[in-house]
Amino acid sequence: MHLTPRAVTGPDPDSGGTSDAGAVAERVHVDWTRCDGRGLCTELLGELLAEDDWGYPVSTTGEVAPAVPRRLQRAARLAVAECPRMALSLRGGDALPQSAG
């Protein structure tokens, strides 16, 4: 069975807007009820996500939902669109807690 990637929506991060390259508009959220640790997100978004001992994504920054810098927005959208289990999403920067503990 072939899964068609979901459409990537939202403004193109390269189309202009703020000149602040470090601005955070969104955070990567993992739906743990869907994720089965296939690792595609860690390949596409390796600066924000790494694999734990069982292959599941963990934040490289220690945040529960890592902030997506402007320069990684395109990669983050691609990771969300290509996730075979649809376990990744992008959420507003202030919508989630920044650390697990």
Backbone as XML, in Angstrom:
<?xml version="1.0"?>
<chain id="A" units="angstrom">
  <residue number="1" name="MET">
    <atom name="N" x="0.844" y="-1.167" z="0.000"/>
    <atom name="CA" x="0.000" y="0.000" z="0.000"/>
    <atom name="C" x="0.893" y="1.236" z="0.000"/>
  </residue>
  <residue number="2" name="HIS">
    <atom name="N" x="0.594" y="2.176" z="-0.853"/>
    <atom name="CA" x="1.367" y="3.409" z="-0.947"/>
    <atom name="C" x="0.595" y="4.539" z="-0.293"/>
  </residue>
  <residue number="3" name="LEU">
    <atom name="N" x="1.247" y="5.228" z="0.625"/>
    <atom name="CA" x="0.621" y="6.359" z="1.293"/>
    <atom name="C" x="1.019" y="7.643" z="0.592"/>
  </residue>
  <residue number="4" name="THR">
    <atom name="N" x="0.049" y="8.462" z="0.299"/>
    <atom name="CA" x="0.309" y="9.750" z="-0.327"/>
    <atom name="C" x="0.591" y="10.770" z="0.765"/>
  </residue>
  <residue number="5" name="PRO">
    <atom name="N" x="1.689" y="11.531" z="0.641"/>
    <atom name="CA" x="1.991" y="12.532" z="1.664"/>
    <atom name="C" x="0.888" y="13.571" z="1.767"/>
  </residue>
  <residue number="6" name="ARG">
    <atom name="N" x="0.654" y="14.022" z="2.982"/>
    <atom name="CA" x="-0.321" y="15.078" z="3.203"/>
    <atom name="C" x="0.211" y="16.392" z="2.655"/>
  </residue>
  <residue number="7" name="ALA">
    <atom name="N" x="-0.691" y="17.254" z="2.296"/>
    <atom name="CA" x="-0.293" y="18.568" z="1.782"/>
    <atom name="C" x="0.397" y="19.365" z="2.878"/>
  </residue>
  <residue number="8" name="VAL">
    <atom name="N" x="1.424" y="20.062" z="2.506"/>
    <atom name="CA" x="2.127" y="20.939" z="3.429"/>
    <atom name="C" x="1.527" y="22.324" z="3.281"/>
  </residue>
  <residue number="9" name="THR">
    <atom name="N" x="0.968" y="22.839" z="4.367"/>
    <atom name="CA" x="0.283" y="24.123" z="4.293"/>
    <atom name="C" x="1.049" y="25.188" z="5.049"/>
  </residue>
  <residue number="10" name="GLY">
    <atom name="N" x="0.647" y="26.408" z="4.838"/>
    <atom name="CA" x="1.276" y="27.524" z="5.526"/>
    <atom name="C" x="2.195" y="28.275" z="4.600"/>
  </residue>
  <residue number="11" name="PRO">
    <atom name="N" x="2.610" y="29.445" z="5.022"/>
    <atom name="CA" x="3.476" y="30.254" z="4.176"/>
    <atom name="C" x="4.834" y="29.607" z="3.994"/>
  </residue>
  <residue number="12" name="ASP">
    <atom name="N" x="5.409" y="29.818" z="2.847"/>
    <atom name="CA" x="6.748" y="29.318" z="2.558"/>
    <atom name="C" x="7.741" y="30.146" z="3.357"/>
  </residue>
  <residue number="13" name="PRO">
    <atom name="N" x="8.591" y="29.499" z="4.186"/>
    <atom name="CA" x="9.517" y="30.269" z="5.009"/>
    <atom name="C" x="10.537" y="31.052" z="4.198"/>
  </residue>
  <residue number="14" name="ASP">
    <atom name="N" x="10.727" y="30.722" z="2.939"/>
    <atom name="CA" x="11.681" y="31.427" z="2.096"/>
    <atom name="C" x="11.042" y="32.558" z="1.302"/>
  </residue>
  <residue number="15" name="SER">
    <atom name="N" x="9.749" y="32.805" z="1.520"/>
    <atom name="CA" x="9.042" y="33.784" z="0.700"/>
    <atom name="C" x="9.075" y="35.194" z="1.270"/>
  </residue>
  <residue number="16" name="GLY">
    <atom name="N" x="9.855" y="35.425" z="2.283"/>
    <atom name="CA" x="9.928" y="36.768" z="2.856"/>
    <atom name="C" x="9.531" y="36.748" z="4.302"/>
  </residue>
  <residue number="17" name="GLY">
    <atom name="N" x="8.870" y="37.807" z="4.734"/>
    <atom name="CA" x="8.450" y="37.880" z="6.123"/>
    <atom name="C" x="9.545" y="38.466" z="6.987"/>
  </residue>
  <residue number="18" name="THR">
    <atom name="N" x="9.586" y="38.057" z="8.224"/>
    <atom name="CA" x="10.546" y="38.619" z="9.167"/>
    <atom name="C" x="11.983" y="38.298" z="8.792"/>
  </residue>
  <residue number="19" name="SER">
    <atom name="N" x="12.872" y="39.187" z="9.103"/>
    <atom name="CA" x="14.283" y="38.960" z="8.816"/>
    <atom name="C" x="14.977" y="38.249" z="9.962"/>
  </residue>
  <residue number="20" name="ASP">
    <atom name="N" x="14.267" y="37.989" z="11.048"/>
    <atom name="CA" x="14.842" y="37.309" z="12.200"/>
    <atom name="C" x="14.962" y="35.823" z="11.911"/>
  </residue>
  <residue number="21" name="ALA">
    <atom name="N" x="16.172" y="35.363" z="11.583"/>
    <atom name="CA" x="16.398" y="33.968" z="11.196"/>
    <atom name="C" x="16.139" y="33.009" z="12.342"/>
  </residue>
  <residue number="22" name="GLY">
    <atom name="N" x="16.145" y="33.473" z="13.573"/>
    <atom name="CA" x="15.938" y="32.589" z="14.703"/>
    <atom name="C" x="14.520" y="32.608" z="15.239"/>
  </residue>
  <residue number="23" name="ALA">
    <atom name="N" x="13.609" y="33.318" z="14.608"/>
    <atom name="CA" x="12.240" y="33.434" z="15.098"/>
    <atom name="C" x="11.564" y="32.073" z="15.161"/>
  </residue>
  <residue number="24" name="VAL">
    <atom name="N" x="10.798" y="31.860" z="16.225"/>
    <atom name="CA" x="10.097" y="30.600" z="16.408"/>
    <atom name="C" x="8.606" y="30.846" z="16.248"/>
  </residue>
  <residue number="25" name="ALA">
    <atom name="N" x="8.020" y="30.228" z="15.253"/>
    <atom name="CA" x="6.585" y="30.359" z="15.038"/>
    <atom name="C" x="5.854" y="29.089" z="15.443"/>
  </residue>
  <residue number="26" name="GLU">
    <atom name="N" x="6.556" y="27.950" z="15.390"/>
    <atom name="CA" x="5.901" y="26.666" z="15.622"/>
    <atom name="C" x="6.806" y="25.731" z="16.415"/>
  </residue>
  <residue number="27" name="ARG">
    <atom name="N" x="6.179" y="24.676" z="16.940"/>
    <atom name="CA" x="6.894" y="23.610" z="17.640"/>
    <atom name="C" x="6.472" y="22.273" z="17.048"/>
  </residue>
  <residue number="28" name="VAL">
    <atom name="N" x="7.399" y="21.323" z="17.050"/>
    <atom name="CA" x="7.110" y="19.976" z="16.565"/>
    <atom name="C" x="6.463" y="19.191" z="17.706"/>
  </residue>
  <residue number="29" name="HIS">
    <atom name="N" x="5.309" y="18.615" z="17.430"/>
    <atom name="CA" x="4.588" y="17.805" z="18.412"/>
    <atom name="C" x="4.511" y="16.367" z="17.906"/>
  </residue>
  <residue number="30" name="VAL">
    <atom name="N" x="4.792" y="15.396" z="18.789"/>
    <atom name="CA" x="4.680" y="13.977" z="18.449"/>
    <atom name="C" x="3.445" y="13.414" z="19.133"/>
  </residue>
  <residue number="31" name="ASP">
    <atom name="N" x="2.568" y="12.791" z="18.362"/>
    <atom name="CA" x="1.402" y="12.094" z="18.906"/>
    <atom name="C" x="1.862" y="10.672" z="19.224"/>
  </residue>
  <residue number="32" name="TRP">
    <atom name="N" x="2.111" y="10.409" z="20.492"/>
    <atom name="CA" x="2.686" y="9.124" z="20.898"/>
    <atom name="C" x="1.731" y="7.959" z="20.686"/>
  </residue>
  <residue number="33" name="THR">
    <atom name="N" x="0.438" y="8.207" z="20.534"/>
    <atom name="CA" x="-0.493" y="7.114" z="20.258"/>
    <atom name="C" x="-0.384" y="6.642" z="18.816"/>
  </residue>
  <residue number="34" name="ARG">
    <atom name="N" x="0.210" y="7.450" z="17.948"/>
    <atom name="CA" x="0.369" y="7.091" z="16.534"/>
    <atom name="C" x="1.786" y="6.646" z="16.187"/>
  </residue>
  <residue number="35" name="CYS">
    <atom name="N" x="2.780" y="7.214" z="16.856"/>
    <atom name="CA" x="4.184" y="6.975" z="16.495"/>
    <atom name="C" x="4.577" y="5.522" z="16.768"/>
  </residue>
  <residue number="36" name="ASP">
    <atom name="N" x="5.275" y="4.921" z="15.800"/>
    <atom name="CA" x="5.815" y="3.581" z="16.041"/>
    <atom name="C" x="7.321" y="3.515" z="15.807"/>
  </residue>
  <residue number="37" name="GLY">
    <atom name="N" x="7.970" y="4.668" z="15.827"/>
    <atom name="CA" x="9.425" y="4.720" z="15.801"/>
    <atom name="C" x="10.074" y="4.300" z="14.505"/>
  </residue>
  <residue number="38" name="ARG">
    <atom name="N" x="9.497" y="4.656" z="13.382"/>
    <atom name="CA" x="10.098" y="4.292" z="12.093"/>
    <atom name="C" x="11.338" y="5.106" z="11.778"/>
  </residue>
  <residue number="39" name="GLY">
    <atom name="N" x="11.449" y="6.307" z="12.329"/>
    <atom name="CA" x="12.669" y="7.094" z="12.220"/>
    <atom name="C" x="12.774" y="8.056" z="11.061"/>
  </residue>
  <residue number="40" name="LEU">
    <atom name="N" x="11.759" y="8.150" z="10.229"/>
    <atom name="CA" x="11.837" y="9.066" z="9.095"/>
    <atom name="C" x="11.980" y="10.513" z="9.567"/>
  </residue>
  <residue number="41" name="CYS">
    <atom name="N" x="11.281" y="10.879" z="10.617"/>
    <atom name="CA" x="11.356" y="12.258" z="11.115"/>
    <atom name="C" x="12.756" y="12.597" z="11.606"/>
  </residue>
  <residue number="42" name="THR">
    <atom name="N" x="13.443" y="11.635" z="12.190"/>
    <atom name="CA" x="14.794" y="11.909" z="12.676"/>
    <atom name="C" x="15.778" y="12.050" z="11.526"/>
  </residue>
  <residue number="43" name="GLU">
    <atom name="N" x="15.477" y="11.425" z="10.402"/>
    <atom name="CA" x="16.321" y="11.595" z="9.217"/>
    <atom name="C" x="16.078" y="12.955" z="8.566"/>
  </residue>
  <residue number="44" name="LEU">
    <atom name="N" x="14.827" y="13.363" z="8.498"/>
    <atom name="CA" x="14.472" y="14.618" z="7.835"/>
    <atom name="C" x="14.695" y="15.850" z="8.711"/>
  </residue>
  <residue number="45" name="LEU">
    <atom name="N" x="14.647" y="15.673" z="10.009"/>
    <atom name="CA" x="14.730" y="16.799" z="10.937"/>
    <atom name="C" x="15.735" y="16.499" z="12.052"/>
  </residue>
  <residue number="46" name="GLY">
    <atom name="N" x="16.893" y="16.015" z="11.646"/>
    <atom name="CA" x="17.923" y="15.577" z="12.584"/>
    <atom name="C" x="18.470" y="16.645" z="13.510"/>
  </residue>
  <residue number="47" name="GLU">
    <atom name="N" x="18.321" y="17.912" z="13.155"/>
    <atom name="CA" x="18.795" y="18.974" z="14.050"/>
    <atom name="C" x="17.880" y="19.150" z="15.259"/>
  </residue>
  <residue number="48" name="LEU">
    <atom name="N" x="16.632" y="18.692" z="15.151"/>
    <atom name="CA" x="15.685" y="18.829" z="16.260"/>
    <atom name="C" x="15.308" y="17.502" z="16.898"/>
  </residue>
  <residue number="49" name="LEU">
    <atom name="N" x="15.361" y="16.416" z="16.126"/>
    <atom name="CA" x="14.926" y="15.115" z="16.626"/>
    <atom name="C" x="16.014" y="14.066" z="16.444"/>
  </residue>
  <residue number="50" name="ALA">
    <atom name="N" x="16.219" y="13.267" z="17.486"/>
    <atom name="CA" x="17.148" y="12.139" z="17.430"/>
    <atom name="C" x="16.371" y="10.896" z="17.855"/>
  </residue>
  <residue number="51" name="GLU">
    <atom name="N" x="16.937" y="9.719" z="17.621"/>
    <atom name="CA" x="16.278" y="8.474" z="18.024"/>
    <atom name="C" x="16.725" y="8.071" z="19.421"/>
  </residue>
  <residue number="52" name="ASP">
    <atom name="N" x="15.758" y="7.611" z="20.222"/>
    <atom name="CA" x="16.126" y="7.056" z="21.520"/>
    <atom name="C" x="16.570" y="5.607" z="21.320"/>
  </residue>
  <residue number="53" name="ASP">
    <atom name="N" x="16.788" y="4.875" z="22.396"/>
    <atom name="CA" x="17.284" y="3.497" z="22.302"/>
    <atom name="C" x="16.332" y="2.560" z="21.569"/>
  </residue>
  <residue number="54" name="TRP">
    <atom name="N" x="15.066" y="2.924" z="21.472"/>
    <atom name="CA" x="14.066" y="2.083" z="20.821"/>
    <atom name="C" x="13.656" y="2.617" z="19.456"/>
  </residue>
  <residue number="55" name="GLY">
    <atom name="N" x="14.288" y="3.691" z="19.006"/>
    <atom name="CA" x="14.007" y="4.244" z="17.687"/>
    <atom name="C" x="12.962" y="5.342" z="17.652"/>
  </residue>
  <residue number="56" name="TYR">
    <atom name="N" x="12.438" y="5.717" z="18.807"/>
    <atom name="CA" x="11.425" y="6.774" z="18.858"/>
    <atom name="C" x="12.087" y="8.152" z="18.867"/>
  </residue>
  <residue number="57" name="PRO">
    <atom name="N" x="11.409" y="9.164" z="18.321"/>
    <atom name="CA" x="12.012" y="10.499" z="18.271"/>
    <atom name="C" x="12.040" y="11.174" z="19.640"/>
  </residue>
  <residue number="58" name="VAL">
    <atom name="N" x="13.165" y="11.789" z="19.930"/>
    <atom name="CA" x="13.311" y="12.612" z="21.127"/>
    <atom name="C" x="13.933" y="13.931" z="20.701"/>
  </residue>
  <residue number="59" name="SER">
    <atom name="N" x="13.626" y="14.959" z="21.418"/>
    <atom name="CA" x="14.151" y="16.281" z="21.096"/>
    <atom name="C" x="15.644" y="16.355" z="21.390"/>
  </residue>
  <residue number="60" name="THR">
    <atom name="N" x="16.385" y="16.957" z="20.497"/>
    <atom name="CA" x="17.813" y="17.163" z="20.728"/>
    <atom name="C" x="18.048" y="18.328" z="21.680"/>
  </residue>
  <residue number="61" name="THR">
    <atom name="N" x="17.015" y="19.121" z="21.945"/>
    <atom name="CA" x="17.143" y="20.294" z="22.814"/>
    <atom name="C" x="16.646" y="20.037" z="24.228"/>
  </residue>
  <residue number="62" name="GLY">
    <atom name="N" x="16.013" y="18.889" z="24.459"/>
    <atom name="CA" x="15.450" y="18.588" z="25.763"/>
    <atom name="C" x="14.028" y="19.089" z="25.950"/>
  </residue>
  <residue number="63" name="GLU">
    <atom name="N" x="13.495" y="19.791" z="24.972"/>
    <atom name="CA" x="12.126" y="20.300" z="25.050"/>
    <atom name="C" x="11.136" y="19.190" z="24.697"/>
  </residue>
  <residue number="64" name="VAL">
    <atom name="N" x="9.972" y="19.220" z="25.322"/>
    <atom name="CA" x="8.915" y="18.270" z="24.982"/>
    <atom name="C" x="8.513" y="18.440" z="23.522"/>
  </residue>
  <residue number="65" name="ALA">
    <atom name="N" x="8.301" y="19.667" z="23.133"/>
    <atom name="CA" x="7.940" y="20.007" z="21.757"/>
    <atom name="C" x="8.967" y="21.030" z="21.279"/>
  </residue>
  <residue number="66" name="PRO">
    <atom name="N" x="10.004" y="20.573" z="20.590"/>
    <atom name="CA" x="11.081" y="21.497" z="20.224"/>
    <atom name="C" x="10.629" y="22.615" z="19.293"/>
  </residue>
  <residue number="67" name="ALA">
    <atom name="N" x="11.143" y="23.795" z="19.564"/>
    <atom name="CA" x="10.863" y="24.960" z="18.735"/>
    <atom name="C" x="11.539" y="24.798" z="17.381"/>
  </residue>
  <residue number="68" name="VAL">
    <atom name="N" x="10.840" y="25.225" z="16.337"/>
    <atom name="CA" x="11.363" y="25.127" z="14.972"/>
    <atom name="C" x="11.892" y="26.495" z="14.554"/>
  </residue>
  <residue number="69" name="PRO">
    <atom name="N" x="13.220" y="26.635" z="14.461"/>
    <atom name="CA" x="13.751" y="27.905" z="13.966"/>
    <atom name="C" x="13.355" y="28.113" z="12.512"/>
  </residue>
  <residue number="70" name="ARG">
    <atom name="N" x="13.310" y="29.348" z="12.107"/>
    <atom name="CA" x="12.905" y="29.695" z="10.737"/>
    <atom name="C" x="13.663" y="28.882" z="9.690"/>
  </residue>
  <residue number="71" name="ARG">
    <atom name="N" x="14.955" y="28.695" z="9.871"/>
    <atom name="CA" x="15.764" y="27.999" z="8.867"/>
    <atom name="C" x="15.405" y="26.519" z="8.735"/>
  </residue>
  <residue number="72" name="LEU">
    <atom name="N" x="14.674" y="25.963" z="9.712"/>
    <atom name="CA" x="14.289" y="24.551" z="9.656"/>
    <atom name="C" x="12.803" y="24.345" z="9.380"/>
  </residue>
  <residue number="73" name="GLN">
    <atom name="N" x="12.069" y="25.416" z="9.107"/>
    <atom name="CA" x="10.628" y="25.282" z="8.894"/>
    <atom name="C" x="10.292" y="24.384" z="7.713"/>
  </residue>
  <residue number="74" name="ARG">
    <atom name="N" x="11.011" y="24.518" z="6.638"/>
    <atom name="CA" x="10.738" y="23.684" z="5.466"/>
    <atom name="C" x="10.969" y="22.205" z="5.794"/>
  </residue>
  <residue number="75" name="ALA">
    <atom name="N" x="12.074" y="21.891" z="6.467"/>
    <atom name="CA" x="12.373" y="20.508" z="6.853"/>
    <atom name="C" x="11.315" y="19.976" z="7.819"/>
  </residue>
  <residue number="76" name="ALA">
    <atom name="N" x="10.852" y="20.826" z="8.733"/>
    <atom name="CA" x="9.820" y="20.405" z="9.682"/>
    <atom name="C" x="8.513" y="20.092" z="8.964"/>
  </residue>
  <residue number="77" name="ARG">
    <atom name="N" x="8.137" y="20.928" z="8.021"/>
    <atom name="CA" x="6.905" y="20.676" z="7.254"/>
    <atom name="C" x="7.021" y="19.394" z="6.436"/>
  </residue>
  <residue number="78" name="LEU">
    <atom name="N" x="8.194" y="19.152" z="5.886"/>
    <atom name="CA" x="8.408" y="17.921" z="5.124"/>
    <atom name="C" x="8.302" y="16.702" z="6.041"/>
  </residue>
  <residue number="79" name="ALA">
    <atom name="N" x="8.898" y="16.768" z="7.220"/>
    <atom name="CA" x="8.823" y="15.659" z="8.172"/>
    <atom name="C" x="7.374" y="15.377" z="8.565"/>
  </residue>
  <residue number="80" name="VAL">
    <atom name="N" x="6.593" y="16.427" z="8.795"/>
    <atom name="CA" x="5.173" y="16.260" z="9.124"/>
    <atom name="C" x="4.433" y="15.607" z="7.960"/>
  </residue>
  <residue number="81" name="ALA">
    <atom name="N" x="4.669" y="16.087" z="6.761"/>
    <atom name="CA" x="3.969" y="15.577" z="5.578"/>
    <atom name="C" x="4.343" y="14.136" z="5.257"/>
  </residue>
  <residue number="82" name="GLU">
    <atom name="N" x="5.577" y="13.753" z="5.526"/>
    <atom name="CA" x="6.061" y="12.428" z="5.146"/>
    <atom name="C" x="5.923" y="11.372" z="6.239"/>
  </residue>
  <residue number="83" name="CYS">
    <atom name="N" x="5.548" y="11.751" z="7.444"/>
    <atom name="CA" x="5.429" y="10.780" z="8.531"/>
    <atom name="C" x="4.422" y="9.698" z="8.142"/>
  </residue>
  <residue number="84" name="PRO">
    <atom name="N" x="4.874" y="8.437" z="8.049"/>
    <atom name="CA" x="3.975" y="7.375" z="7.590"/>
    <atom name="C" x="2.822" y="7.085" z="8.551"/>
  </residue>
  <residue number="85" name="ARG">
    <atom name="N" x="2.955" y="7.443" z="9.804"/>
    <atom name="CA" x="1.899" y="7.208" z="10.790"/>
    <atom name="C" x="1.125" y="8.483" z="11.129"/>
  </residue>
  <residue number="86" name="MET">
    <atom name="N" x="1.442" y="9.606" z="10.450"/>
    <atom name="CA" x="0.807" y="10.899" z="10.713"/>
    <atom name="C" x="0.883" y="11.260" z="12.197"/>
  </residue>
  <residue number="87" name="ALA">
    <atom name="N" x="2.045" y="11.000" z="12.797"/>
    <atom name="CA" x="2.238" y="11.230" z="14.226"/>
    <atom name="C" x="2.846" y="12.590" z="14.545"/>
  </residue>
  <residue number="88" name="LEU">
    <atom name="N" x="3.300" y="13.309" z="13.530"/>
    <atom name="CA" x="3.916" y="14.619" z="13.753"/>
    <atom name="C" x="2.962" y="15.733" z="13.362"/>
  </residue>
  <residue number="89" name="SER">
    <atom name="N" x="3.045" y="16.830" z="14.094"/>
    <atom name="CA" x="2.306" y="18.030" z="13.709"/>
    <atom name="C" x="3.114" y="19.244" z="14.143"/>
  </residue>
  <residue number="90" name="LEU">
    <atom name="N" x="2.771" y="20.374" z="13.572"/>
    <atom name="CA" x="3.370" y="21.645" z="13.962"/>
    <atom name="C" x="2.299" y="22.442" z="14.678"/>
  </residue>
  <residue number="91" name="ARG">
    <atom name="N" x="2.651" y="22.986" z="15.824"/>
    <atom name="CA" x="1.702" y="23.760" z="16.619"/>
    <atom name="C" x="2.294" y="25.113" z="16.945"/>
  </residue>
  <residue number="92" name="GLY">
    <atom name="N" x="1.419" y="26.053" z="17.248"/>
    <atom name="CA" x="1.862" y="27.402" z="17.581"/>
    <atom name="C" x="2.916" y="27.421" z="18.668"/>
  </residue>
  <residue number="93" name="GLY">
    <atom name="N" x="3.839" y="28.352" z="18.585"/>
    <atom name="CA" x="4.982" y="28.413" z="19.479"/>
    <atom name="C" x="4.656" y="28.503" z="20.956"/>
  </residue>
  <residue number="94" name="ASP">
    <atom name="N" x="3.517" y="29.085" z="21.321"/>
    <atom name="CA" x="3.181" y="29.247" z="22.730"/>
    <atom name="C" x="2.173" y="28.215" z="23.222"/>
  </residue>
  <residue number="95" name="ALA">
    <atom name="N" x="1.819" y="27.238" z="22.370"/>
    <atom name="CA" x="0.740" y="26.315" z="22.706"/>
    <atom name="C" x="1.165" y="25.169" z="23.609"/>
  </residue>
  <residue number="96" name="LEU">
    <atom name="N" x="2.465" y="24.876" z="23.706"/>
    <atom name="CA" x="2.913" y="23.701" z="24.433"/>
    <atom name="C" x="3.992" y="24.056" z="25.443"/>
  </residue>
  <residue number="97" name="PRO">
    <atom name="N" x="4.140" y="23.239" z="26.493"/>
    <atom name="CA" x="5.215" y="23.476" z="27.450"/>
    <atom name="C" x="6.571" y="23.271" z="26.795"/>
  </residue>
  <residue number="98" name="GLN">
    <atom name="N" x="7.596" y="23.946" z="27.322"/>
    <atom name="CA" x="8.908" y="23.889" z="26.705"/>
    <atom name="C" x="9.787" y="22.775" z="27.235"/>
  </residue>
  <residue number="99" name="SER">
    <atom name="N" x="9.515" y="22.232" z="28.407"/>
    <atom name="CA" x="10.375" y="21.166" z="28.917"/>
    <atom name="C" x="9.551" y="20.126" z="29.646"/>
  </residue>
  <residue number="100" name="ALA">
    <atom name="N" x="10.130" y="18.938" z="29.756"/>
    <atom name="CA" x="9.429" y="17.825" z="30.379"/>
    <atom name="C" x="9.521" y="17.880" z="31.901"/>
  </residue>
  <residue number="101" name="GLY">
    <atom name="N" x="10.426" y="18.604" z="32.419"/>
    <atom name="CA" x="10.545" y="18.554" z="33.856"/>
    <atom name="C" x="11.088" y="19.755" z="34.389"/>
  </residue>
</chain>
